[in-house]
mmCIF file with all atom_site columns, C-alpha atoms in Angstrom:
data_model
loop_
_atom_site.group_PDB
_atom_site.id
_atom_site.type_symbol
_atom_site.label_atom_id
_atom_site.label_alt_id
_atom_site.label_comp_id
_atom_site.label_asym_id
_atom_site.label_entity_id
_atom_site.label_seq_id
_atom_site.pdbx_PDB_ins_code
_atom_site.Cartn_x
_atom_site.Cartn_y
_atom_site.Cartn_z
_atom_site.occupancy
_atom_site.B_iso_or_equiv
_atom_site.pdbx_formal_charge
_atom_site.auth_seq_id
_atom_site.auth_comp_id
_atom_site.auth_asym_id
_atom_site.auth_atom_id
_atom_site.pdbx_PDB_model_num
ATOM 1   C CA . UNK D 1 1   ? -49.627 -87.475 -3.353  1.00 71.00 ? 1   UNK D CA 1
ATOM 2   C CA . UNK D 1 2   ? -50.246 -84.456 -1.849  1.00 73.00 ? 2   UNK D CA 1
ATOM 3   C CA . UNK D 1 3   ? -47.004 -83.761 -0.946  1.00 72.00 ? 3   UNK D CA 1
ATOM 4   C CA . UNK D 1 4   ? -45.617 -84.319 -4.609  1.00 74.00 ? 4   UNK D CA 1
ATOM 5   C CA . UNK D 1 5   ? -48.022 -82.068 -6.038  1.00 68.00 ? 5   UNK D CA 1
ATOM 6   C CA . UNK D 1 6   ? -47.394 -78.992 -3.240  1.00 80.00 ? 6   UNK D CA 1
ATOM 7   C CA . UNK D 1 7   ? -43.581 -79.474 -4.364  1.00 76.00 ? 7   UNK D CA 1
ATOM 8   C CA . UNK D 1 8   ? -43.909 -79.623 -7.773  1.00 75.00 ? 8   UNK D CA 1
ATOM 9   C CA . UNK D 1 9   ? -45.979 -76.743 -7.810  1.00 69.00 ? 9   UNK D CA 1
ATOM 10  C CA . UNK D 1 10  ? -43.463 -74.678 -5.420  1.00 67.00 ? 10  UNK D CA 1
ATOM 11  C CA . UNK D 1 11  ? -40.644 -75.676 -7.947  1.00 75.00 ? 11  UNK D CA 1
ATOM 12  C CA . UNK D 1 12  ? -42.458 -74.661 -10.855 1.00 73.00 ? 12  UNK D CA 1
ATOM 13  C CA . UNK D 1 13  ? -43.865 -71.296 -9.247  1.00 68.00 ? 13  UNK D CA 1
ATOM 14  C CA . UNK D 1 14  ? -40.014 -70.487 -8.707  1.00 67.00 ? 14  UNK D CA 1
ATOM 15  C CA . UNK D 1 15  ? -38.561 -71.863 -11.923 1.00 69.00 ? 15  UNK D CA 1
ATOM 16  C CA . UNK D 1 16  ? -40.999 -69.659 -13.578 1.00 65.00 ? 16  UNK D CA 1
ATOM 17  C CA . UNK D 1 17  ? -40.636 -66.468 -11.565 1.00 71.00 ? 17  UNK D CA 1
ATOM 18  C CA . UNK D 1 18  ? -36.497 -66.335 -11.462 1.00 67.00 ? 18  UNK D CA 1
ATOM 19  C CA . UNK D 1 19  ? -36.745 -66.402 -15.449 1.00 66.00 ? 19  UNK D CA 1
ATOM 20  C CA . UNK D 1 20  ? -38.038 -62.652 -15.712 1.00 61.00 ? 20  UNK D CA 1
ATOM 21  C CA . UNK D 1 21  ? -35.071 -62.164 -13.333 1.00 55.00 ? 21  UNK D CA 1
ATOM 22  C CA . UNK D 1 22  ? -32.277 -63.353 -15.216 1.00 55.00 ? 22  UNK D CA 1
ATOM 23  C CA . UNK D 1 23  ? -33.075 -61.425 -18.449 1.00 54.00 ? 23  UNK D CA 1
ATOM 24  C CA . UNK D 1 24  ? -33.541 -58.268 -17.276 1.00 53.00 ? 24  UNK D CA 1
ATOM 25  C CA . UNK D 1 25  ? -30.020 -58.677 -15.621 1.00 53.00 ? 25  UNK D CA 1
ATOM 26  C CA . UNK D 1 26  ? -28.632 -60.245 -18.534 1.00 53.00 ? 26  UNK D CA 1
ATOM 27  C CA . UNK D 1 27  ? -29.967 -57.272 -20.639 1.00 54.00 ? 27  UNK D CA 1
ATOM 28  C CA . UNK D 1 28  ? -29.263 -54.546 -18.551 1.00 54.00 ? 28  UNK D CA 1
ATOM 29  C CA . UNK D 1 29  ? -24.995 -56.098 -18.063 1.00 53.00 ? 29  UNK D CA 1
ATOM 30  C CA . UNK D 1 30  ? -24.819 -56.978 -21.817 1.00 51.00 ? 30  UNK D CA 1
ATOM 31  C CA . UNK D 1 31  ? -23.722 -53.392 -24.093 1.00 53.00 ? 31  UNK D CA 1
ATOM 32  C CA . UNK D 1 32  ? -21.709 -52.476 -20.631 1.00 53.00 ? 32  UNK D CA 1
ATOM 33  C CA . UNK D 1 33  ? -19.356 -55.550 -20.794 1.00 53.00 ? 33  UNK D CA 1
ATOM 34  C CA . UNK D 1 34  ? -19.008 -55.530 -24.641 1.00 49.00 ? 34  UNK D CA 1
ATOM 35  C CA . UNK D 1 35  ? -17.512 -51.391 -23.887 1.00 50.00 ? 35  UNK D CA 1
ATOM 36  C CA . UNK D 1 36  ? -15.151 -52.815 -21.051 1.00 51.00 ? 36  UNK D CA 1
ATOM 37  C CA . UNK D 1 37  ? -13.805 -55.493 -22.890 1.00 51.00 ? 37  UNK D CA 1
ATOM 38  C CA . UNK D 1 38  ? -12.757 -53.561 -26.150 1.00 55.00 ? 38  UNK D CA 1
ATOM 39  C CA . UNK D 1 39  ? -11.371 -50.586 -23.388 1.00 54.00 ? 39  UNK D CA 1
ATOM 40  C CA . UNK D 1 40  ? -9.238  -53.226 -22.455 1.00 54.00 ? 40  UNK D CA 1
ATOM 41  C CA . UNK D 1 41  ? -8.196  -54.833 -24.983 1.00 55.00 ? 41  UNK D CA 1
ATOM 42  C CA . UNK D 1 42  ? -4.625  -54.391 -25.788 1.00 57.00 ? 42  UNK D CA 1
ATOM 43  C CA . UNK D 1 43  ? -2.550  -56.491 -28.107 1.00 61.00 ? 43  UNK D CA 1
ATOM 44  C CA . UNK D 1 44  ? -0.023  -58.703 -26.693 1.00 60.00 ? 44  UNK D CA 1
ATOM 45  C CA . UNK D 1 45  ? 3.939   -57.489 -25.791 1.00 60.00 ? 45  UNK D CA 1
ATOM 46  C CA . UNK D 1 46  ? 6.882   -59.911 -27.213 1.00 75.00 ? 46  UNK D CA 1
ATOM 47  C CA . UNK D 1 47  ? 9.663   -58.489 -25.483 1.00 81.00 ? 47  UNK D CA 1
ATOM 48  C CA . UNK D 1 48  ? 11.006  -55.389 -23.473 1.00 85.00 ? 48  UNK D CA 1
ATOM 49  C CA . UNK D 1 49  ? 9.775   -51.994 -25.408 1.00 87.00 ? 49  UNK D CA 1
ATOM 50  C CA . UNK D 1 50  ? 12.474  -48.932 -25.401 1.00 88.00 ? 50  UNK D CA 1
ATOM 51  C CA . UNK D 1 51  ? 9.381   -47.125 -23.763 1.00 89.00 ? 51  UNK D CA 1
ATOM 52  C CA . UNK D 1 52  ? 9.283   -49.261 -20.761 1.00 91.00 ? 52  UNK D CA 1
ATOM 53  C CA . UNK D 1 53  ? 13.370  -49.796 -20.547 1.00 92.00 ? 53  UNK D CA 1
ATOM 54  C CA . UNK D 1 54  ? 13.695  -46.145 -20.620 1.00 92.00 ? 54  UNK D CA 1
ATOM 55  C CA . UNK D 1 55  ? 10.542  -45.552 -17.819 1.00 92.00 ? 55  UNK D CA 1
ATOM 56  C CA . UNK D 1 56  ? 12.019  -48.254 -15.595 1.00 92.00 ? 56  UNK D CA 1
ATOM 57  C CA . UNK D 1 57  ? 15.930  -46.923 -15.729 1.00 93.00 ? 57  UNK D CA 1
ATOM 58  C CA . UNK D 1 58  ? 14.073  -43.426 -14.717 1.00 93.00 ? 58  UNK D CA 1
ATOM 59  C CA . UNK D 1 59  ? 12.313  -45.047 -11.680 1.00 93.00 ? 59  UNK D CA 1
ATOM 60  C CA . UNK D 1 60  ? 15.572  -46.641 -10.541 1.00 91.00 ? 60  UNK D CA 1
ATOM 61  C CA . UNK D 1 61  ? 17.256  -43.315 -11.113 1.00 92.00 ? 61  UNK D CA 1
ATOM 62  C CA . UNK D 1 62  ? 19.072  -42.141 -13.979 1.00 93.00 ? 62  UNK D CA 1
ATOM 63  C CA . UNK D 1 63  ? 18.284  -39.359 -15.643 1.00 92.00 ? 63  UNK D CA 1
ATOM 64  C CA . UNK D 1 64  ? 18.322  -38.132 -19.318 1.00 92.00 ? 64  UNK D CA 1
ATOM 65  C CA . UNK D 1 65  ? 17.730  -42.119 -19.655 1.00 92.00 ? 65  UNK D CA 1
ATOM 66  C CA . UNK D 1 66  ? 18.321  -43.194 -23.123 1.00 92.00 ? 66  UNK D CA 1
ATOM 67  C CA . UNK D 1 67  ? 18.580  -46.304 -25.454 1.00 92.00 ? 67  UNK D CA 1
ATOM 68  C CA . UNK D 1 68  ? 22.620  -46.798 -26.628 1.00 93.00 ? 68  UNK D CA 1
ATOM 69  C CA . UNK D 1 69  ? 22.207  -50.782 -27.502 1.00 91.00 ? 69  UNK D CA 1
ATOM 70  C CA . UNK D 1 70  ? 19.208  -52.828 -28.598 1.00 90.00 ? 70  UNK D CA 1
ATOM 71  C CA . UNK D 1 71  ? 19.765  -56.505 -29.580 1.00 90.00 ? 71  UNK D CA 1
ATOM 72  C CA . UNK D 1 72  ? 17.646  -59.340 -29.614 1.00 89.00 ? 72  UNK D CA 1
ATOM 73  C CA . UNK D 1 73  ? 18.629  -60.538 -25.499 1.00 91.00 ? 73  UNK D CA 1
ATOM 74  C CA . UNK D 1 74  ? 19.616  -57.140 -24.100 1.00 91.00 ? 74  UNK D CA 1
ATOM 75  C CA . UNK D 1 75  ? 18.148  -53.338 -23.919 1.00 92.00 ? 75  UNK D CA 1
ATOM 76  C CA . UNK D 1 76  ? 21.214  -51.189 -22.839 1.00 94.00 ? 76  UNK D CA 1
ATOM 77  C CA . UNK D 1 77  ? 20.152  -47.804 -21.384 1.00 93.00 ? 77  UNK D CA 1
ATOM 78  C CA . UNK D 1 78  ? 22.889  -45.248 -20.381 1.00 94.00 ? 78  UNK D CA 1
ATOM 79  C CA . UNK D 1 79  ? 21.888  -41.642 -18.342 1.00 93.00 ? 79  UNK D CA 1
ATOM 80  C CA . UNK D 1 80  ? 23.470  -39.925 -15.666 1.00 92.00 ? 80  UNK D CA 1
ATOM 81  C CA . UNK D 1 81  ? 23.407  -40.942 -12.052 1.00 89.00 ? 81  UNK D CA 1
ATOM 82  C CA . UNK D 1 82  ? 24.193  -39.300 -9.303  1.00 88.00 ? 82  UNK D CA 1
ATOM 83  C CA . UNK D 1 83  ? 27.971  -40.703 -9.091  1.00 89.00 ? 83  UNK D CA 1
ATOM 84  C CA . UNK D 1 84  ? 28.360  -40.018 -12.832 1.00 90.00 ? 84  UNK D CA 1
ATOM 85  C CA . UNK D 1 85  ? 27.446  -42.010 -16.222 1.00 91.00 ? 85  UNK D CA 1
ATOM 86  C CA . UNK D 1 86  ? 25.791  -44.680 -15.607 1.00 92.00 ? 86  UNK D CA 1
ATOM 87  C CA . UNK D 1 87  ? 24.616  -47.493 -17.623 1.00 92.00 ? 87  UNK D CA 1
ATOM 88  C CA . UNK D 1 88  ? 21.351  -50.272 -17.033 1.00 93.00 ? 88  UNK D CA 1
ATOM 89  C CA . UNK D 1 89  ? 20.924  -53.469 -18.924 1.00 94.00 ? 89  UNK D CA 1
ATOM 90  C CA . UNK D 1 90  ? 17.600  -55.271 -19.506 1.00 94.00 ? 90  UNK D CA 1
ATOM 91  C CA . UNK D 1 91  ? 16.736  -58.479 -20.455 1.00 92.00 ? 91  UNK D CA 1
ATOM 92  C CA . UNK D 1 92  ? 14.570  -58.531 -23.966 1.00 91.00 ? 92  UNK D CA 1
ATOM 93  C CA . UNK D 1 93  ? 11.507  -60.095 -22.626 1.00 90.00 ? 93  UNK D CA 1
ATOM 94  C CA . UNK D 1 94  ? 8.160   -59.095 -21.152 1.00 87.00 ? 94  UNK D CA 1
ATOM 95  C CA . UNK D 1 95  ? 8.631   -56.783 -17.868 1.00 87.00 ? 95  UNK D CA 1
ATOM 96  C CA . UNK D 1 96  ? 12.224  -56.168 -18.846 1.00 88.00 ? 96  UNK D CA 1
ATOM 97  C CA . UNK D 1 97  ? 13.787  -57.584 -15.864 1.00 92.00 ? 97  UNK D CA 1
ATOM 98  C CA . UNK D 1 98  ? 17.447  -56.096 -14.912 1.00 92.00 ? 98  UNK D CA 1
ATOM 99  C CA . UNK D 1 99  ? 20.353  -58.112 -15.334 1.00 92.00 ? 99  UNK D CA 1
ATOM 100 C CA . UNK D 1 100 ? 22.949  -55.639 -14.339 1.00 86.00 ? 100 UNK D CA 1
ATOM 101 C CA . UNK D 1 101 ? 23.559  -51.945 -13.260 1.00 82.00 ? 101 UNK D CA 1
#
């Protein structure tokens, strides 16, 4: 009997001392994750933005990058390379991956 009362009274003692614990954490996280998540917050992209078509045919190159064709499959991007004109083509959907240079 002893023994039950010795760990009921241990599991009480620590039930009651981690709750002091958990709200001042809870408090101190709560106005700090409500600012991150509307920093982040970002609505969501359909398809392949001229923006990014035009960023991503400047990383792989061409400059004075510029939309010439915009349909609801392809981006088309045209600049100059370093041969000459050069065209890129972009699939309409998120990350516009490249189909063809």
């Amino acid at each position: 009997m002893t023994h039950f009362l010795t760990k009921a009274c241990l599991a009480a003692v620590l039930g009651l001392s981690s709750i002091p614990a958990t709200v001042s954490t809870a408090a101190a996280a709560g106005p700090q994750t409500n600012f991150i998540v509307e920093a982040q917050y970002h609505r969501p992209i359909r398809g392949c933005s001229p923006v990014h078509a035009v960023r991503k045919a400047r990383d792989f190159g061409l400059r004075r990058a510029h939309i010439t064709r915009m349909s609801p499959r392809v981006v088309v991007v045209a600049g100059r390379d370093r041969r000459g004109w050069d065209r890129m083509v972009f699939a309409n959907v998120r990350g516009c991956p490249l189909i063809r240079r």
